[in-house]
C-alpha cells in the first residue's frame, strides 16, 4: 500500500510533492488510526498545513517545534504532541528527527483530548507506536493488529500532559515582551517590569496575561527557559553552562526548576534521551539522510 509501511525520507527530491501525496492519502484512507514513520534532517521545516485526522506526533530522536496560531510547543524525545483535527500547524526539526505519527479519526474513541498538548510517552505507548507502524495501514484491523491499535487509541487519553507549550498573548504589547524574552531568556524578569514596559498596572497586566495565555508570568517564564534549555541539553552541552547562560544564579536553582517542570533532573532527561536515540537507531537500522539540511527558518 503506498505511503503506508514505507519510511518517508524528507531528504528526497520533490519533497513538496511527496508531502502533498501523503496528505491526500491520509484524507482518503479508511480505519480509525494510521501509523506512519518519517525521517527528517536537522533544520527541515514542514510548512503550515492541516488534516481531517488528529495527529499524535512522537519524536524517537531529535526535538520538534510545533507552531500554531495559539503558540508554540516543544516535543523532545520520550514525548509526543497531540494536534486536534483541523488545526493548522507547521513543524520545525531541531536536530535530525526520527518521527513516528499516529493519525486518528475524530471520535475514534470517547475521551480523546480536545486541545493542543505535549504529553509524556510511557514505555507501553512507545512500544505500541513502534509496533503499530509495522501493521497494514488503511483499514480496520483484526486479531493482534486490531488489539494493538485499539489499545494504542485507549492509551492516548491517559498520557500525562507536560508543560512544554508556550502560548503567546494576543495583545501586541504583551506579545512583543514575550518575543524579546524568548530571544534572551532570564529567570529574573518580574511582573512589575513587564507591566511598566506594557504601560499597564500590575493588576491589569497579571489579569490580561493569565486570560490570554492561560498561564501566570512565572510559569510562562519557566517554560520559556525550558524551551531554550532542552535543545542545548539534547546536544550535549554541560548543565552548568546552560544554567548560567540562562541567567540562573546557581546550578541547583536551575535543576530545581527543571525537576518541577518535567519531573526529572537534567541528567535524567539527557540519559533518557540518549537511551531513546539508541533504541531509535536500532529501529531505523541503516537509514541515513543523504541530502544536506535546508536553510533554517527563524520562528521567533
Coordinates of C-alpha atoms in Angstrom, one line a residue:
X1 CA 0.0 0.0 0.0
X2 CA 1.5 3.4 -0.9
X3 CA 2.7 5.7 1.9
X4 CA 1.9 3.0 4.4
X5 CA 4.7 1.0 6.0
X6 CA 7.5 2.7 3.9
X7 CA 9.7 5.1 5.7
X8 CA 9.1 8.6 4.3
X9 CA 12.5 10.3 3.8
X10 CA 12.4 14.1 3.9
X11 CA 15.7 14.3 2.2
X12 CA 14.2 13.0 -1.1
X13 CA 13.7 15.1 -4.2
X14 CA 10.3 16.6 -5.0
X15 CA 9.7 16.9 -1.2
X16 CA 6.6 19.2 -1.6
X17 CA 5.0 16.7 -3.9
X18 CA 5.7 13.8 -1.5
X19 CA 4.2 15.7 1.4
X20 CA 1.1 16.6 -0.7
X21 CA 0.8 12.9 -1.8
X22 CA 0.9 11.7 1.8
X23 CA -1.7 14.3 3.0
X24 CA -4.1 13.4 0.1
X25 CA -3.7 9.7 1.0
X26 CA -4.5 10.4 4.7
X27 CA -7.7 12.1 3.6
X28 CA -8.9 9.1 1.7
X29 CA -7.7 6.1 3.8
X30 CA -10.1 4.2 6.0
X31 CA -9.6 3.0 9.5
X32 CA -9.7 4.7 12.9
X33 CA -6.0 5.2 13.1
X34 CA -2.9 5.2 10.8
X35 CA 0.7 5.0 12.0
X36 CA 3.4 6.4 9.7
X37 CA 7.2 6.8 10.1
X38 CA 9.2 9.8 8.8
X39 CA 12.9 10.7 8.8
X40 CA 13.8 14.4 8.7
X41 CA 17.1 16.3 8.5
X42 CA 18.2 18.9 11.0
X43 CA 16.5 22.3 10.3
X44 CA 13.8 20.9 8.0
X45 CA 10.5 22.8 8.2
X46 CA 7.2 21.4 7.3
X47 CA 5.0 24.3 6.1
X48 CA 1.6 25.2 7.5
X49 CA -1.0 22.5 6.8
X50 CA -3.9 20.8 8.4
X51 CA -5.6 17.4 8.1
X52 CA -9.0 15.9 9.0
X53 CA -7.4 13.4 11.4
X54 CA -5.9 14.3 14.8
X55 CA -2.2 13.6 15.0
X56 CA -0.1 12.1 17.8
X57 CA 3.4 13.3 16.8
X58 CA 6.2 11.3 18.6
X59 CA 9.9 12.1 18.1
X60 CA 12.0 9.0 18.7
X61 CA 15.2 11.1 18.1
X62 CA 15.6 14.9 18.0
X63 CA 13.5 17.8 19.2
X64 CA 10.5 19.1 17.3
X65 CA 9.0 22.6 17.4
X66 CA 5.3 22.8 16.5
X67 CA 3.8 26.2 15.8
X68 CA 0.1 27.2 15.5
X69 CA -1.8 30.4 15.8
X70 CA -2.2 29.6 19.5
X71 CA 1.5 29.4 20.4
X72 CA 4.5 27.0 20.2
X73 CA 5.0 23.6 21.6
X74 CA 8.3 21.7 22.0
X75 CA 8.4 17.9 21.6
X76 CA 11.7 16.3 23.0
X77 CA 12.4 12.6 22.9
X78 CA 10.1 10.5 25.1
X79 CA 7.3 13.0 24.4
X80 CA 4.5 13.4 21.9
X81 CA 2.3 16.3 20.6
X82 CA -1.4 15.9 20.3
X83 CA -2.7 18.0 17.4
X84 CA -6.5 18.0 17.1
X85 CA -8.1 17.5 13.7
X86 CA -8.3 20.7 11.5
X87 CA -5.6 22.6 13.4
X88 CA -3.3 24.5 11.1
X89 CA 0.3 23.9 12.2
X90 CA 3.9 23.9 11.0
X91 CA 6.8 21.7 12.3
X92 CA 10.5 22.6 12.6
X93 CA 13.2 20.0 13.3
X94 CA 15.9 20.7 15.9
X95 CA 18.5 18.1 15.0
X96 CA 17.9 15.0 12.9
X97 CA 14.5 13.8 13.7
X98 CA 13.1 10.2 13.6
X99 CA 9.4 10.9 13.8
X100 CA 6.5 8.4 14.3
X101 CA 3.0 9.8 13.9
X102 CA -0.4 8.2 14.6
X103 CA -3.3 9.9 12.7
X104 CA -6.6 9.4 14.5
X105 CA -10.1 9.9 13.2
X106 CA -12.1 12.3 15.3
X107 CA -14.4 10.4 17.8
X108 CA -12.5 7.2 17.1
X109 CA -13.0 6.5 20.8
X110 CA -14.6 8.6 23.6
X111 CA -12.3 10.8 25.7
X112 CA -9.7 11.9 23.2
X113 CA -8.0 15.2 24.1
X114 CA -9.8 18.3 22.7
X115 CA -6.9 20.8 22.7
X116 CA -3.2 21.0 21.8
X117 CA -0.9 19.5 24.3
X118 CA 2.5 17.8 24.8
X119 CA 2.4 14.5 26.6
X120 CA 4.9 12.1 28.1
X121 CA 5.2 8.9 26.2
X122 CA 5.1 5.9 28.5
X123 CA 7.0 2.7 27.8
X124 CA 3.8 1.0 26.9
X125 CA 2.8 3.7 24.4
X126 CA 6.3 3.8 22.9
X127 CA 6.1 0.1 22.3
X128 CA 2.6 0.4 20.8
X129 CA 3.6 3.1 18.4
X130 CA 6.6 1.1 17.3
X131 CA 4.5 -2.0 16.7
X132 CA 1.7 -0.1 15.1
X133 CA 3.8 1.2 12.2
X134 CA 4.6 -2.4 11.2
X135 CA 0.9 -3.2 10.7
X136 CA -1.0 -2.9 7.4
X137 CA -2.3 0.6 7.2
X138 CA -5.6 1.9 5.8
X139 CA -8.3 -0.3 7.1
X140 CA -10.0 -2.0 10.1
X141 CA -7.5 -4.5 11.6
X142 CA -8.4 -7.7 13.3
X143 CA -6.6 -10.1 15.6
X144 CA -3.3 -9.0 17.1
X145 CA -3.1 -5.9 14.9
X146 CA -6.6 -4.8 15.9
X147 CA -5.8 -5.3 19.6
X148 CA -2.6 -3.2 19.3
X149 CA -4.3 -0.3 17.5
X150 CA -7.3 -0.4 19.9
X151 CA -5.0 -0.3 23.0
X152 CA -3.0 2.5 21.5
X153 CA -6.1 4.6 21.0
X154 CA -7.3 4.0 24.5
X155 CA -3.9 4.9 25.9
X156 CA -3.9 8.4 24.3
X157 CA -6.3 10.0 26.9
X158 CA -4.2 8.6 29.8
X159 CA -0.8 10.1 28.7
X160 CA 0.4 12.7 31.2
X161 CA 0.4 16.3 30.0
X162 CA 3.8 18.1 30.1
X163 CA 4.3 21.9 30.5
X164 CA 6.1 22.3 27.1
X165 CA 3.7 24.7 25.5
X166 CA 4.5 28.3 25.1
X167 CA 1.3 30.2 24.2
X168 CA 1.7 33.8 23.2
X169 CA -0.8 36.6 24.3
X170 CA -2.9 38.3 21.6
X171 CA -2.2 41.8 22.9
X172 CA 0.6 43.2 20.7
X173 CA 2.3 44.8 23.7
X174 CA 2.4 41.6 25.7
X175 CA 3.4 39.5 22.6
X176 CA 6.3 41.8 21.9
X177 CA 7.5 41.4 25.5
X178 CA 7.3 37.6 25.1
X179 CA 9.2 37.6 21.9
X180 CA 12.0 39.7 23.5
X181 CA 12.1 37.3 26.4
X182 CA 12.4 34.2 24.2
X183 CA 15.3 35.9 22.4
X184 CA 17.1 36.3 25.7
X185 CA 15.5 34.2 28.5
X186 CA 16.2 35.2 32.1
X187 CA 14.7 33.9 35.4
X188 CA 14.8 37.3 36.9
X189 CA 12.1 39.1 34.9
X190 CA 9.4 40.5 37.2
X191 CA 5.7 41.3 36.8
X192 CA 6.4 45.0 37.7
X193 CA 9.0 45.3 35.0
X194 CA 6.7 43.8 32.3
X195 CA 3.7 45.8 33.5
X196 CA 5.7 49.0 33.3
X197 CA 7.0 48.1 29.8
X198 CA 3.5 47.4 28.6
X199 CA 2.2 50.6 30.2
X200 CA -0.3 48.7 32.4
X201 CA -0.9 48.5 36.1
X202 CA 0.4 45.3 37.8
X203 CA -3.2 44.1 38.4
X204 CA -4.3 44.8 34.8
X205 CA -1.2 43.1 33.4
X206 CA -1.5 39.9 35.5
X207 CA -5.2 39.5 34.6
X208 CA -4.6 40.1 30.9
X209 CA -1.6 37.8 30.7
X210 CA -3.4 35.0 32.5
X211 CA -6.5 35.4 30.4
X212 CA -4.7 35.4 27.1
X213 CA -2.1 32.7 27.8
X214 CA -3.8 30.6 30.5
X215 CA -0.6 30.8 32.5
X216 CA 0.9 33.1 35.1
X217 CA 4.0 35.1 34.1
X218 CA 6.1 32.9 36.4
X219 CA 5.0 29.7 34.8
X220 CA 5.3 31.1 31.3
X221 CA 8.8 32.3 32.0
X222 CA 9.9 28.9 33.3
X223 CA 8.5 27.2 30.3
X224 CA 10.3 29.7 28.0
X225 CA 13.6 28.9 29.8
X226 CA 12.9 25.2 29.2
X227 CA 12.4 25.9 25.5
X228 CA 15.9 27.4 25.5
X229 CA 17.5 24.7 27.6
X230 CA 16.2 21.4 26.1
X231 CA 17.8 21.6 22.6
X232 CA 21.1 22.6 24.2
X233 CA 21.0 19.7 26.7
X234 CA 20.0 17.4 23.9
X235 CA 23.1 18.5 22.0
X236 CA 25.2 17.5 25.0
X237 CA 26.1 21.0 26.4
X238 CA 27.1 20.9 30.1
X239 CA 24.3 21.7 32.6
X240 CA 26.4 24.4 34.3
X241 CA 26.9 26.3 31.0
X242 CA 23.2 26.1 30.1
X243 CA 22.1 27.2 33.6
X244 CA 24.4 30.2 33.7
X245 CA 23.7 31.3 30.2
X246 CA 20.0 31.4 31.0
X247 CA 20.8 33.7 33.9
X248 CA 20.4 31.3 36.9
X249 CA 22.4 32.3 39.9
X250 CA 23.3 28.7 40.6
X251 CA 23.1 25.3 39.0
X252 CA 20.9 23.9 41.9
X253 CA 18.3 26.6 41.2
X254 CA 18.2 25.6 37.5
X255 CA 17.9 21.9 38.4
X256 CA 15.1 22.7 40.9
X257 CA 13.1 24.5 38.2
X258 CA 13.8 21.7 35.7
X259 CA 12.6 19.0 38.0
X260 CA 9.5 20.9 39.0
X261 CA 8.5 21.4 35.3
X262 CA 9.5 18.0 33.8
X263 CA 9.5 15.6 36.8
X264 CA 13.2 14.6 36.3
X265 CA 16.6 16.2 36.6
X266 CA 18.6 17.5 33.6
X267 CA 20.9 14.4 33.9
X268 CA 17.9 12.1 34.0
X269 CA 16.4 13.8 30.9
X270 CA 19.7 13.5 29.0
X271 CA 20.1 9.9 30.0
X272 CA 16.6 9.1 28.8
X273 CA 17.2 11.0 25.5
X274 CA 20.4 9.0 24.9
X275 CA 18.6 5.7 25.5
X276 CA 15.8 6.8 23.1
X277 CA 18.5 7.6 20.5
X278 CA 20.0 4.1 20.8
X279 CA 16.6 2.4 20.6
X280 CA 15.6 4.5 17.6
X281 CA 18.9 3.8 15.8
X282 CA 18.3 0.1 16.1
X283 CA 14.8 0.6 14.7
X284 CA 15.8 2.8 11.8
X285 CA 18.8 0.5 11.0
X286 CA 20.8 1.6 8.1
X287 CA 18.6 4.6 7.2
X288 CA 20.8 7.6 6.5
X289 CA 19.8 11.0 5.3
X290 CA 21.7 11.7 2.1
X291 CA 20.7 15.3 1.3
X292 CA 22.0 18.4 3.1
X293 CA 19.8 20.3 5.6
X294 CA 18.0 23.2 4.1
X295 CA 18.2 26.8 5.4
X296 CA 16.9 27.1 8.9
X297 CA 13.8 29.4 9.3
X298 CA 13.7 31.6 12.3
X299 CA 10.3 31.3 14.0
X300 CA 10.7 33.9 16.8

